[in-house]
mmCIF file of C-alpha atoms in Angstrom:
data_model
loop_
_atom_site.group_PDB
_atom_site.id
_atom_site.type_symbol
_atom_site.label_atom_id
_atom_site.label_comp_id
_atom_site.label_asym_id
_atom_site.label_seq_id
_atom_site.Cartn_x
_atom_site.Cartn_y
_atom_site.Cartn_z
ATOM 1 C CA MET E 1024 -31.541 99.098 163.682
ATOM 2 C CA GLU E 1025 -32.546 95.549 164.590
ATOM 3 C CA LYS E 1026 -33.526 94.439 161.079
ATOM 4 C CA ASN E 1027 -31.070 96.704 159.258
ATOM 5 C CA ARG E 1028 -27.570 95.396 159.205
ATOM 6 C CA LYS E 1029 -25.595 96.985 156.382
ATOM 7 C CA ILE E 1030 -24.415 100.451 155.413
ATOM 8 C CA VAL E 1031 -22.656 100.900 152.079
ATOM 9 C CA GLY E 1032 -20.115 103.667 151.553
ATOM 10 C CA LEU E 1033 -19.426 105.365 148.226
ATOM 11 C CA CYS E 1034 -16.422 107.613 147.679
ATOM 12 C CA GLY E 1035 -16.707 110.345 145.067
ATOM 13 C CA SER E 1036 -12.954 110.478 144.551
ATOM 14 C CA LEU E 1037 -11.053 107.723 142.781
ATOM 15 C CA ARG E 1038 -7.710 109.381 143.528
ATOM 16 C CA LYS E 1039 -5.060 107.510 145.486
ATOM 17 C CA GLY E 1040 -4.576 109.346 148.776
ATOM 18 C CA SER E 1041 -8.021 110.954 148.581
ATOM 19 C CA TYR E 1042 -9.085 112.860 151.682
ATOM 20 C CA ASN E 1043 -12.644 111.724 151.016
ATOM 21 C CA ALA E 1044 -11.552 108.079 150.982
ATOM 22 C CA MET E 1045 -9.912 108.787 154.353
ATOM 23 C CA LEU E 1046 -13.129 110.427 155.563
ATOM 24 C CA LEU E 1047 -15.220 107.458 154.430
ATOM 25 C CA LYS E 1048 -12.930 105.019 156.265
ATOM 26 C CA ILE E 1049 -13.209 107.116 159.419
ATOM 27 C CA ALA E 1050 -17.012 107.173 159.071
ATOM 28 C CA GLY E 1051 -16.994 103.395 158.635
ATOM 29 C CA SER E 1052 -14.940 102.969 161.798
ATOM 30 C CA LEU E 1053 -17.637 104.877 163.710
ATOM 31 C CA VAL E 1054 -20.474 102.569 162.619
ATOM 32 C CA PRO E 1055 -21.651 100.663 165.691
ATOM 33 C CA GLU E 1056 -20.841 97.016 166.276
ATOM 34 C CA GLY E 1057 -23.414 94.692 164.750
ATOM 35 C CA ILE E 1058 -23.814 96.793 161.601
ATOM 36 C CA THR E 1059 -21.720 95.910 158.560
ATOM 37 C CA PHE E 1060 -20.007 98.719 156.697
ATOM 38 C CA GLU E 1061 -18.643 98.157 153.205
ATOM 39 C CA ILE E 1062 -17.073 100.596 150.773
ATOM 40 C CA VAL E 1063 -18.219 99.698 147.267
ATOM 41 C CA PRO E 1064 -15.957 100.773 144.389
ATOM 42 C CA PHE E 1065 -17.289 101.840 141.011
ATOM 43 C CA ASP E 1066 -14.170 102.726 139.036
ATOM 44 C CA ASP E 1067 -14.814 100.014 136.435
ATOM 45 C CA ILE E 1068 -18.320 101.143 135.490
ATOM 46 C CA PRO E 1069 -18.725 102.423 131.913
ATOM 47 C CA ILE E 1070 -20.257 105.787 131.044
ATOM 48 C CA TYR E 1071 -24.043 105.483 131.232
ATOM 49 C CA ASN E 1072 -25.642 104.629 127.903
ATOM 50 C CA ALA E 1073 -29.315 103.633 127.798
ATOM 51 C CA ASP E 1074 -28.529 101.367 124.828
ATOM 52 C CA HIS E 1075 -26.652 99.123 127.297
ATOM 53 C CA ASP E 1076 -29.331 99.194 129.980
ATOM 54 C CA LEU E 1077 -32.642 97.426 130.428
ATOM 55 C CA PRO E 1078 -35.018 97.186 128.593
ATOM 56 C CA GLU E 1079 -32.923 97.982 125.488
ATOM 57 C CA THR E 1080 -30.644 95.033 126.224
ATOM 58 C CA GLU E 1081 -31.171 91.735 128.012
ATOM 59 C CA GLU E 1082 -28.667 92.477 130.749
ATOM 60 C CA ARG E 1083 -26.583 95.326 132.073
ATOM 61 C CA PRO E 1084 -22.767 95.301 131.814
ATOM 62 C CA ALA E 1085 -21.218 92.898 134.356
ATOM 63 C CA SER E 1086 -19.527 95.688 136.350
ATOM 64 C CA VAL E 1087 -22.848 97.530 136.635
ATOM 65 C CA ALA E 1088 -24.710 94.394 137.719
ATOM 66 C CA LYS E 1089 -22.052 93.755 140.384
ATOM 67 C CA PHE E 1090 -22.290 97.351 141.613
ATOM 68 C CA ARG E 1091 -26.095 97.308 141.760
ATOM 69 C CA ASN E 1092 -26.068 93.964 143.611
ATOM 70 C CA ALA E 1093 -23.676 95.361 146.220
ATOM 71 C CA LEU E 1094 -25.973 98.363 146.714
ATOM 72 C CA ALA E 1095 -29.095 96.188 146.899
ATOM 73 C CA ASP E 1096 -27.835 94.629 150.132
ATOM 74 C CA ALA E 1097 -27.583 98.043 151.808
ATOM 75 C CA ASP E 1098 -30.075 99.410 154.281
ATOM 76 C CA ALA E 1099 -28.477 102.866 154.086
ATOM 77 C CA PHE E 1100 -25.661 104.736 152.354
ATOM 78 C CA ILE E 1101 -22.830 107.059 153.305
ATOM 79 C CA ILE E 1102 -21.379 109.132 150.478
ATOM 80 C CA ALA E 1103 -18.101 110.966 151.036
ATOM 81 C CA SER E 1104 -17.149 113.121 148.096
ATOM 82 C CA PRO E 1105 -15.179 116.115 146.949
ATOM 83 C CA GLU E 1106 -16.795 118.904 144.983
ATOM 84 C CA TYR E 1107 -15.915 119.210 141.285
ATOM 85 C CA ASN E 1108 -16.942 122.398 139.498
ATOM 86 C CA TYR E 1109 -19.405 123.240 142.277
ATOM 87 C CA SER E 1110 -21.159 119.886 141.909
ATOM 88 C CA ILE E 1111 -21.048 116.075 142.099
ATOM 89 C CA PRO E 1112 -17.931 114.473 140.583
ATOM 90 C CA GLY E 1113 -18.711 112.923 137.191
ATOM 91 C CA GLY E 1114 -17.638 109.379 138.095
ATOM 92 C CA LEU E 1115 -19.867 109.309 141.167
ATOM 93 C CA LYS E 1116 -22.813 110.810 139.296
ATOM 94 C CA ASN E 1117 -22.339 108.228 136.542
ATOM 95 C CA ALA E 1118 -22.412 105.372 139.095
ATOM 96 C CA ILE E 1119 -25.533 106.844 140.700
ATOM 97 C CA ASP E 1120 -27.136 107.109 137.244
ATOM 98 C CA TRP E 1121 -26.526 103.401 136.597
ATOM 99 C CA ALA E 1122 -27.878 102.485 140.049
ATOM 100 C CA SER E 1123 -30.925 104.738 139.766
ATOM 101 C CA ARG E 1124 -32.482 103.196 136.672
ATOM 102 C CA GLY E 1125 -35.517 100.924 136.780
ATOM 103 C CA LYS E 1126 -38.099 99.959 139.342
ATOM 104 C CA ASP E 1127 -35.470 97.613 140.798
ATOM 105 C CA SER E 1128 -33.135 100.509 141.670
ATOM 106 C CA PRO E 1129 -31.209 99.584 144.824
ATOM 107 C CA LEU E 1130 -31.297 103.242 145.912
ATOM 108 C CA LEU E 1131 -35.054 103.766 146.071
ATOM 109 C CA HIS E 1132 -36.502 104.787 149.448
ATOM 110 C CA LYS E 1133 -33.259 104.295 151.402
ATOM 111 C CA PRO E 1134 -31.601 106.668 153.879
ATOM 112 C CA VAL E 1135 -28.420 108.394 152.759
ATOM 113 C CA ALA E 1136 -25.872 110.616 154.494
ATOM 114 C CA VAL E 1137 -23.549 112.824 152.451
ATOM 115 C CA MET E 1138 -20.323 114.295 153.743
ATOM 116 C CA GLY E 1139 -17.247 115.738 152.173
ATOM 117 C CA THR E 1140 -13.889 117.327 152.625
ATOM 118 C CA THR E 1141 -11.859 119.652 150.476
ATOM 119 C CA GLN E 1142 -8.598 121.548 150.655
ATOM 120 C CA GLY E 1143 -10.518 124.762 149.981
ATOM 121 C CA GLN E 1144 -12.738 126.901 152.185
ATOM 122 C CA TRP E 1145 -16.262 125.705 151.333
ATOM 123 C CA GLY E 1146 -16.150 122.099 152.530
ATOM 124 C CA THR E 1147 -18.235 120.597 149.663
ATOM 125 C CA VAL E 1148 -21.425 122.507 150.436
ATOM 126 C CA ARG E 1149 -22.366 122.867 146.761
ATOM 127 C CA MET E 1150 -21.765 119.185 145.970
ATOM 128 C CA GLN E 1151 -24.023 118.212 148.856
ATOM 129 C CA THR E 1152 -26.719 120.606 147.679
ATOM 130 C CA ALA E 1153 -26.422 119.238 144.121
ATOM 131 C CA PHE E 1154 -27.394 115.792 145.444
ATOM 132 C CA LEU E 1155 -30.792 116.957 146.749
ATOM 133 C CA PRO E 1156 -32.636 116.710 143.381
ATOM 134 C CA VAL E 1157 -31.160 113.224 142.860
ATOM 135 C CA PHE E 1158 -32.377 112.092 146.285
ATOM 136 C CA THR E 1159 -35.791 113.632 145.636
ATOM 137 C CA PHE E 1160 -36.181 111.775 142.340
ATOM 138 C CA LEU E 1161 -35.214 108.468 144.013
ATOM 139 C CA ASN E 1162 -37.449 109.151 147.008
ATOM 140 C CA MET E 1163 -34.445 108.615 149.248
ATOM 141 C CA ASN E 1164 -34.312 109.835 152.809
ATOM 142 C CA PRO E 1165 -31.340 112.213 153.043
ATOM 143 C CA VAL E 1166 -29.993 112.726 156.544
ATOM 144 C CA LEU E 1167 -29.222 116.428 156.389
ATOM 145 C CA GLN E 1168 -28.088 117.140 159.934
ATOM 146 C CA PRO E 1169 -25.529 117.630 161.131
ATOM 147 C CA GLU E 1170 -23.712 118.809 158.050
ATOM 148 C CA VAL E 1171 -20.241 117.339 157.594
ATOM 149 C CA LEU E 1172 -18.425 119.966 155.534
ATOM 150 C CA ILE E 1173 -14.704 119.688 156.228
ATOM 151 C CA ALA E 1174 -12.641 122.547 154.813
ATOM 152 C CA GLN E 1175 -8.837 122.664 154.638
ATOM 153 C CA ALA E 1176 -8.456 118.873 154.710
ATOM 154 C CA GLN E 1177 -4.677 119.146 154.455
ATOM 155 C CA ASN E 1178 -4.675 120.604 157.988
ATOM 156 C CA LYS E 1179 -7.111 118.080 159.491
ATOM 157 C CA PHE E 1180 -5.790 114.711 158.273
ATOM 158 C CA ASP E 1181 -2.356 113.308 159.097
ATOM 159 C CA ALA E 1182 -0.123 111.287 156.754
ATOM 160 C CA GLU E 1183 -1.746 108.010 157.902
ATOM 161 C CA GLY E 1184 -5.258 109.251 157.095
ATOM 162 C CA ASN E 1185 -6.329 109.983 160.657
ATOM 163 C CA LEU E 1186 -8.603 112.929 161.323
ATOM 164 C CA ASN E 1187 -7.013 115.198 163.939
ATOM 165 C CA ASP E 1188 -10.118 117.200 164.806
ATOM 166 C CA GLU E 1189 -12.154 115.728 167.689
ATOM 167 C CA ARG E 1190 -15.027 118.157 167.140
ATOM 168 C CA THR E 1191 -15.373 117.002 163.533
ATOM 169 C CA ILE E 1192 -15.211 113.344 164.584
ATOM 170 C CA GLY E 1193 -18.101 114.051 166.964
ATOM 171 C CA ILE E 1194 -20.116 115.612 164.134
ATOM 172 C CA ILE E 1195 -19.476 112.569 161.910
ATOM 173 C CA GLN E 1196 -20.541 110.281 164.767
ATOM 174 C CA LYS E 1197 -23.801 112.218 165.198
ATOM 175 C CA LYS E 1198 -24.461 112.048 161.437
ATOM 176 C CA ILE E 1199 -24.058 108.255 161.536
ATOM 177 C CA GLU E 1200 -26.368 108.005 164.554
ATOM 178 C CA ASN E 1201 -28.994 110.014 162.652
ATOM 179 C CA LEU E 1202 -28.527 107.772 159.592
ATOM 180 C CA ILE E 1203 -29.112 104.669 161.700
ATOM 181 C CA SER E 1204 -32.191 106.266 163.265
ATOM 182 C CA ALA E 1205 -33.520 106.972 159.764
ATOM 183 C CA CYS E 1206 -33.313 103.228 159.060
ATOM 184 C CA LYS E 1207 -35.796 102.554 161.852
ATOM 185 C CA VAL E 1208 -38.532 104.720 160.372
#
C-alpha cells in the first residue's frame, strides 16, 4: 500500500457503548503502521434532501461538506455496523446517500470492508448483504472475505471494549489485510 495511506472507519451505531464502535476501534488498532486510520462521525448530518444538494443549491450543508471531505482523503473504508430491521441502519444509510451523490462522490471506485456484531444469533449477515447493491452502484470494491459476523457480542467484549475471542481477532486481521491488498489493485 505504498501510495495508499489512509483508511476511514464508519460506525453504523451512534449509541454510547456500541459494540460496533468497539469493533471498529479494534479493527483500527490492527491497521499496520504507516497507514492512518480515522473514524469519521456523521451524527450531525441532516436527512438527505435533494433540494439541499448540488445542483439544486450552490453548496451542500456544512456538516455534509465536512463529512465528504473526510471521506475524500480515504483510500479505503471499514464499516462496522449493527443490523436494524434486517438491513442497514438508517443513519448510516443516510450518510452514505449524502456521500454517494455526484461525480465527485468520495466513495466511487474505492475498496470497502464491512463487518458487524450483534447481541443476537445472526451476526449482521443481512445488513452486510444489504450493502451489496449500494457498493455495486458506486462501483466500489467490497472485500467480502473473510466475513466478520460476530454474534452474541455481550459474551465476546469485556467492559473496557476489548474483544476476548482470539479467533475473531484473527479473522478481523485477515479482513484488513485483504482490504489493504485491494488498495494495490
